[in-house]
CSV table of C-alpha atoms in Angstrom, one decimal:
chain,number,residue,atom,x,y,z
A,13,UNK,CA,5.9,16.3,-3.1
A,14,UNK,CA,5.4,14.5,-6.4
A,15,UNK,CA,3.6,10.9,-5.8
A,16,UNK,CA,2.8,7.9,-7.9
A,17,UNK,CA,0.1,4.7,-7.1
A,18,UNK,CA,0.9,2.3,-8.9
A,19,UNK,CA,-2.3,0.3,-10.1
A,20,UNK,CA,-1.2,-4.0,-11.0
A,21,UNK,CA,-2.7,-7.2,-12.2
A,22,UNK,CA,-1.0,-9.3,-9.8
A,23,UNK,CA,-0.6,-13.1,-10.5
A,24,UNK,CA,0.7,-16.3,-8.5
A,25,UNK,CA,4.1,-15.9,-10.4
A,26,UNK,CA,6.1,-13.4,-8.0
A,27,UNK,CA,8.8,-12.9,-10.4
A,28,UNK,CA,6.2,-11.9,-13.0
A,29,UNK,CA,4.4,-9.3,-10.5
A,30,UNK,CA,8.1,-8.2,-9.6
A,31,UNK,CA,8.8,-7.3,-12.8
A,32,UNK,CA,5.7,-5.9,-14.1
A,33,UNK,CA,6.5,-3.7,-10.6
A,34,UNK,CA,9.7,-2.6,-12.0
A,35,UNK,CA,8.4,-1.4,-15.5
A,36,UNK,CA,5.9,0.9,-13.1
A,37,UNK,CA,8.5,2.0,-11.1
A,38,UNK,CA,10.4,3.3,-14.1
A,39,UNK,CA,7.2,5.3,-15.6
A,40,UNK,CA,6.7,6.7,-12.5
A,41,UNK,CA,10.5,7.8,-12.0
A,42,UNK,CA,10.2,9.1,-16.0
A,43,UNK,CA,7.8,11.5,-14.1
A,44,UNK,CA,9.9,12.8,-11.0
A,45,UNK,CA,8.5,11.0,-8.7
A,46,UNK,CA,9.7,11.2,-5.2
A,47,UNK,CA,8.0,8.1,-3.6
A,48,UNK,CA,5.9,5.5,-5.2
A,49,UNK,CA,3.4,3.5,-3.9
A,50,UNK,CA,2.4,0.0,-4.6
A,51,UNK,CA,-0.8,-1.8,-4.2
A,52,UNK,CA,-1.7,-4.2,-1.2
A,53,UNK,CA,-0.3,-8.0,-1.7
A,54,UNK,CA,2.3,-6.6,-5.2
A,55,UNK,CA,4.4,-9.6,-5.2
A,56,UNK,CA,1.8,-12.1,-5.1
A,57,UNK,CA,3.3,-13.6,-2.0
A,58,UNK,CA,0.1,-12.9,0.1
A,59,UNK,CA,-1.3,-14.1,3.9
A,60,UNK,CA,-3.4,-15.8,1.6
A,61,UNK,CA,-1.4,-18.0,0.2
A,62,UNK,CA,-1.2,-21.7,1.8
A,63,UNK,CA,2.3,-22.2,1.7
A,64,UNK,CA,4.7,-22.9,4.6
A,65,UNK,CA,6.2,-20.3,6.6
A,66,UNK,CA,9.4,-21.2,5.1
A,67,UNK,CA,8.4,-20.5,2.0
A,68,UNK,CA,7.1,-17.2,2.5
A,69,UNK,CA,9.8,-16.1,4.9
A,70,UNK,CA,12.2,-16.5,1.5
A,71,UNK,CA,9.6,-14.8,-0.9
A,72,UNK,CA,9.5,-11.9,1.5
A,73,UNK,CA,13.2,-11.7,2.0
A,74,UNK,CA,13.8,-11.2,-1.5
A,75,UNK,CA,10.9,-8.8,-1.8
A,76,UNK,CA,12.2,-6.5,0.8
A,77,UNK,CA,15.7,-6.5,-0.3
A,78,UNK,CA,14.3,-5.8,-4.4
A,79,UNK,CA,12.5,-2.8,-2.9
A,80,UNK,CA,15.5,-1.6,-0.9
A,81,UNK,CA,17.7,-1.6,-3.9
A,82,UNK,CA,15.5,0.2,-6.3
A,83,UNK,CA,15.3,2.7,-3.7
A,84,UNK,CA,18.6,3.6,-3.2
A,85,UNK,CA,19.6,2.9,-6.9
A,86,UNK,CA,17.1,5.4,-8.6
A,87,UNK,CA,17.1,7.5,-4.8
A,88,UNK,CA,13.3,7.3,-4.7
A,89,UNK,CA,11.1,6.5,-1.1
A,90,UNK,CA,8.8,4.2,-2.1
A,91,UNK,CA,5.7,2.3,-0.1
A,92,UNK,CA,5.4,-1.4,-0.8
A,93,UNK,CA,2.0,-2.0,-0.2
A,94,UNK,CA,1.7,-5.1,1.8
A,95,UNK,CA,4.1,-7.9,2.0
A,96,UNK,CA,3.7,-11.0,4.6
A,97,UNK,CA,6.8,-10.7,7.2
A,98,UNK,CA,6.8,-13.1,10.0
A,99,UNK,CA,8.3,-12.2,13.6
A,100,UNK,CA,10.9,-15.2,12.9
A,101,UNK,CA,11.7,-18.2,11.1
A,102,UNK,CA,10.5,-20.2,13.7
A,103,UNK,CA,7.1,-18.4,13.9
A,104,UNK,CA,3.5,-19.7,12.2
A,105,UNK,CA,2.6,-16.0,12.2
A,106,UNK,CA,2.8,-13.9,9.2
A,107,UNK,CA,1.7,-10.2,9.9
A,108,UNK,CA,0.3,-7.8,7.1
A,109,UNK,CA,2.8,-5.6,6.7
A,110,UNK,CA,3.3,-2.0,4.8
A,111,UNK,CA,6.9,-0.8,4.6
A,112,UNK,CA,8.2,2.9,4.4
A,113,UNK,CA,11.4,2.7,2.4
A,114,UNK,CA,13.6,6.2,2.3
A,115,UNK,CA,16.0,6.9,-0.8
A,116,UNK,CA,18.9,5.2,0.6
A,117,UNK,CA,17.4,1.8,0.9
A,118,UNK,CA,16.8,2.1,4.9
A,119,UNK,CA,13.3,0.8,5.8
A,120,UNK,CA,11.5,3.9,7.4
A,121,UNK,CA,8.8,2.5,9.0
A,122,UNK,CA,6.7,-0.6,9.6
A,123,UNK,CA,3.1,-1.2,9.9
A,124,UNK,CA,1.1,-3.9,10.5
A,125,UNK,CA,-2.2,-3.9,9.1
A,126,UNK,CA,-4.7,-3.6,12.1
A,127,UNK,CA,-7.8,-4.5,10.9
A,128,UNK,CA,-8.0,-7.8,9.9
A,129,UNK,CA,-11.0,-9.4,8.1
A,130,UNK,CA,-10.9,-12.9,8.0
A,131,UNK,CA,-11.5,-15.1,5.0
A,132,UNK,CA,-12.2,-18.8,4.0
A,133,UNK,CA,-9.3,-18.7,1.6
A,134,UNK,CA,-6.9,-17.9,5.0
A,135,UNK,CA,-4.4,-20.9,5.3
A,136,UNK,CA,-5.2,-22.6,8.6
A,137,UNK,CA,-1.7,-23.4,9.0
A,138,UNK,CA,-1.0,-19.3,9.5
A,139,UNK,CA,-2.1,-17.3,11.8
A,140,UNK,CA,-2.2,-13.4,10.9
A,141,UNK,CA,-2.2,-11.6,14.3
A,142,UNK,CA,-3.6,-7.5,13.8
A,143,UNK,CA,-1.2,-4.8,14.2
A,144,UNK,CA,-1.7,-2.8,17.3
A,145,UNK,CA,-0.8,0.9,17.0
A,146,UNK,CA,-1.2,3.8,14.3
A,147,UNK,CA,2.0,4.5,12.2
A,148,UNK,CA,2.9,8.0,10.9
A,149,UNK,CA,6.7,8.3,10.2
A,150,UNK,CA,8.4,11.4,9.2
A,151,UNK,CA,9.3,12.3,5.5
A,152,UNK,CA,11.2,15.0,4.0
A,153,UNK,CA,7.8,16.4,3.4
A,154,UNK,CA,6.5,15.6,6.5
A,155,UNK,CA,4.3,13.3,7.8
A,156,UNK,CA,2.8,10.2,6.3
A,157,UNK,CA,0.0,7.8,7.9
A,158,UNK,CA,0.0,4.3,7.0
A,159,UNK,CA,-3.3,1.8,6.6
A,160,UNK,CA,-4.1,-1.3,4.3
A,161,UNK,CA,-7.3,-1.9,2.6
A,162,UNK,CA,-9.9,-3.0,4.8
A,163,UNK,CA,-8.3,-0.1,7.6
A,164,UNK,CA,-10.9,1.8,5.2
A,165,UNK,CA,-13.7,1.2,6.6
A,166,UNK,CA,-12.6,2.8,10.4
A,167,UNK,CA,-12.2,6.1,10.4
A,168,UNK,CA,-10.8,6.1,13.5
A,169,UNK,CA,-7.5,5.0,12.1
A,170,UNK,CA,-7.1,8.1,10.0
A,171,UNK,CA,-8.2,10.6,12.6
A,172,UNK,CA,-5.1,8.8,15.0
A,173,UNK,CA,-2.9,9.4,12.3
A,174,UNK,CA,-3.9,12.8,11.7
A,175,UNK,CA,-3.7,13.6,15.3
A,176,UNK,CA,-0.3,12.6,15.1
A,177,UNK,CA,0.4,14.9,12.6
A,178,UNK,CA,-0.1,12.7,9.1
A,179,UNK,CA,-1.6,15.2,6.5
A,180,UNK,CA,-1.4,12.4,3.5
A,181,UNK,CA,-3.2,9.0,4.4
A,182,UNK,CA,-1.7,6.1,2.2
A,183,UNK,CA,-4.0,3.1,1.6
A,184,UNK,CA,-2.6,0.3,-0.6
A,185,UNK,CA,-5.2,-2.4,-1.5
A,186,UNK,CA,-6.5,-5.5,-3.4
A,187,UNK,CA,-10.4,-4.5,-3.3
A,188,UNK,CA,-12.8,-6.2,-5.0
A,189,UNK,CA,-14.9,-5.5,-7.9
A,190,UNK,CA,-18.4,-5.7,-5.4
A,191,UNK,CA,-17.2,-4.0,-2.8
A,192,UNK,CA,-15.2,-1.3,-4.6
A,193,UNK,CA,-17.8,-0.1,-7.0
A,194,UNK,CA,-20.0,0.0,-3.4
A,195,UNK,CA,-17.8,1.6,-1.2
A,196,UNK,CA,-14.1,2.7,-2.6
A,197,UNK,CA,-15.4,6.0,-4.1
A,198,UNK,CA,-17.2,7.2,-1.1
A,199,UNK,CA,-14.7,6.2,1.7
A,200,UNK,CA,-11.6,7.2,0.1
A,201,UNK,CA,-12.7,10.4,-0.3
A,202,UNK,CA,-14.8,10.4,3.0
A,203,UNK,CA,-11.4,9.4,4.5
A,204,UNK,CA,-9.9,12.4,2.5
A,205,UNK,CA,-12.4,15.0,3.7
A,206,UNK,CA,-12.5,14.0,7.6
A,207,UNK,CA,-9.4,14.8,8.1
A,208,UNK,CA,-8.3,17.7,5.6
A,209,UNK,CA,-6.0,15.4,4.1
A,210,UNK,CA,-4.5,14.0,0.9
A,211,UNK,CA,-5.2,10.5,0.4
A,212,UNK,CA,-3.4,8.1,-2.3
A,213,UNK,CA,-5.0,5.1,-2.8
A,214,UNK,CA,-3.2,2.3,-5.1
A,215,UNK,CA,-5.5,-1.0,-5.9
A,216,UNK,CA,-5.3,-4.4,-7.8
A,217,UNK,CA,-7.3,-4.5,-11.1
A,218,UNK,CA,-8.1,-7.3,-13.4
A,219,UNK,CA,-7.9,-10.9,-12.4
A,220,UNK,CA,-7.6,-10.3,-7.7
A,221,UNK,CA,-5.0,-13.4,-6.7
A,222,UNK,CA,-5.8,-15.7,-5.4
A,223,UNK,CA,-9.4,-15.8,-6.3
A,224,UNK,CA,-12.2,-12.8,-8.0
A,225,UNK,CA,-11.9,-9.4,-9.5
A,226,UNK,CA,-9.9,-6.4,-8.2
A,227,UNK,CA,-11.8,-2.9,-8.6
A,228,UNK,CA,-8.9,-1.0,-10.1
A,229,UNK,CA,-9.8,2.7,-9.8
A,230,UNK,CA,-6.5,3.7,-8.4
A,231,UNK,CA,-6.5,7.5,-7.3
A,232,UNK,CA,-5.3,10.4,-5.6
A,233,UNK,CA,-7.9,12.5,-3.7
A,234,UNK,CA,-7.3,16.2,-2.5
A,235,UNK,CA,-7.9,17.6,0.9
A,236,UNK,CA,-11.6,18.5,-0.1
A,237,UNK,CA,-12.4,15.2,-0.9
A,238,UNK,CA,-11.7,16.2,-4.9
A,239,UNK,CA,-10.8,13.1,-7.2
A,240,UNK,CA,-7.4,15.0,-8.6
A,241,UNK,CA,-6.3,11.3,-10.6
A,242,UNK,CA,-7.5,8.1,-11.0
A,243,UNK,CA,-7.1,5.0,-13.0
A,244,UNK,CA,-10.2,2.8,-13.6
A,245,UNK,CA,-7.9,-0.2,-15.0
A,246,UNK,CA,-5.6,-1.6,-16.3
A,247,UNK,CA,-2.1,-2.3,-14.7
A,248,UNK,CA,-0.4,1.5,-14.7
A,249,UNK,CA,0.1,4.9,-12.4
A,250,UNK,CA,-1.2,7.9,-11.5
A,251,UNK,CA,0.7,11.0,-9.9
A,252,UNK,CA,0.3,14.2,-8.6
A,253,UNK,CA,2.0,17.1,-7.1
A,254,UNK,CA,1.1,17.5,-3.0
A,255,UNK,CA,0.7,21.0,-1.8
A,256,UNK,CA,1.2,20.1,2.1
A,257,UNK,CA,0.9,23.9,2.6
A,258,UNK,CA,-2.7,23.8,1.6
A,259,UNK,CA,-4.1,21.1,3.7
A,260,UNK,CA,-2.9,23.5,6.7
């Protein structure tokens, strides 16, 4: 199983991140890739953002739909990170949502980000309700566990997924440049080595939307908790070649 994380400086101009998103997408096919996997919050249409639901129910529509289509056009799975989805049209809930999309275009899974830490920049007009169950769907190289950033820092998550049978761990985020440089080395591979698992990390770098720095320092890490890739920063990819076989 060949994977990429794709590592972005994302801005408040959708079509901009969308097609910076593209350009990755094509390196990363360049390089075999059978799924690809973006950061948390790619588009730039974010929980974050104080818009109206109506608004972001369109962004999201057209995100979803992008991502389907490159996935059946260049027959690739790929993860898109996070993208706000609400329940309705009707609804003032947006969930955090990572979707699992197969190589026809099908959406695989969905998971809703669990753990939720709240922030002033939050628009009181939304409210972001946490998922409530652990998501490992099945790939043609067997199973996957899902999380977004902040699910980091609970390693219950991971050992859920990994009782479920998940032996890679993806975790898309936008961390920060004071909390990455204290915490993203350590727990992703902490996360990595818990549970004898691969675990593919893809982050923001440079300017973090709506407001600070993003870390960067997108990476893969290996079963033993080994740093196999990694991308300090600057908008790009990493990849590397799974060996499920070994984790068991």
């Amino acid at each position: 199983m060949r994977v990429a994380a794709i590592q972005m400086t994302v801005t408040s101009d959708s079509t901009e991140n969308m097609n910076l998103a593209y350009h990755l997408l094509q390196e990363a096919l360049d390089r075999g890739t059978d799924l690809v996997a973006f950061p948390e919050n790619f588009s730039g249409i974010t929980p974050h953002r104080k818009t109206d639901p109506g608004e972001t129910e369109t962004a999201r529509k057209l995100t979803v739909q992008t991502l389907q289509e490159w996935a059946a056009e260049f027959d690739v799975w790929i993860l898109g990170g996070s993208i706000p989805l609400q329940p309705g049209k009707k609804s003032n809930e947006i969930t955090h949502s990572s979707l699992l999309i197969g190589e026809s275009g099908e959406i695989k899974a969905r998971y809703n980000k669990i753990k939720l830490i709240q922030s002033s920049v939050l628009s009181s007009t939304l409210r972001s309700p946490p998922g409530k169950i652990a998501i490992t769907p099945k790939t043609p190289w067997g199973q996957v566990g899902l999380s977004i950033s902040d699910d980091l820092y609970f390693p219950d998550h991971y050992r859920k997924n990994h009782q479920q049978g998940a032996r890679v761990h993806f975790i898309p985020s936008s961390c920060g440049k004071s909390l990455g440089a204290a915490h993203w080395d350590v727990l992703t591979r902490a996360r990595a080595i818990e549970n004898a698992s691969y675990v593919i990390a893809p982050n923001q770098t440079g300017n973090l939307y709506p407001t600070g720095e993003a870390y960067g320092h997108t990476r893969i890490v290996d079963p033993r908790g080994r740093v196999i890739c990694e991308r300090l920063a600057g908008s790009g990819i990493v990849w590397a070649n799974l060996n499920i076989a070994e984790v068991e």
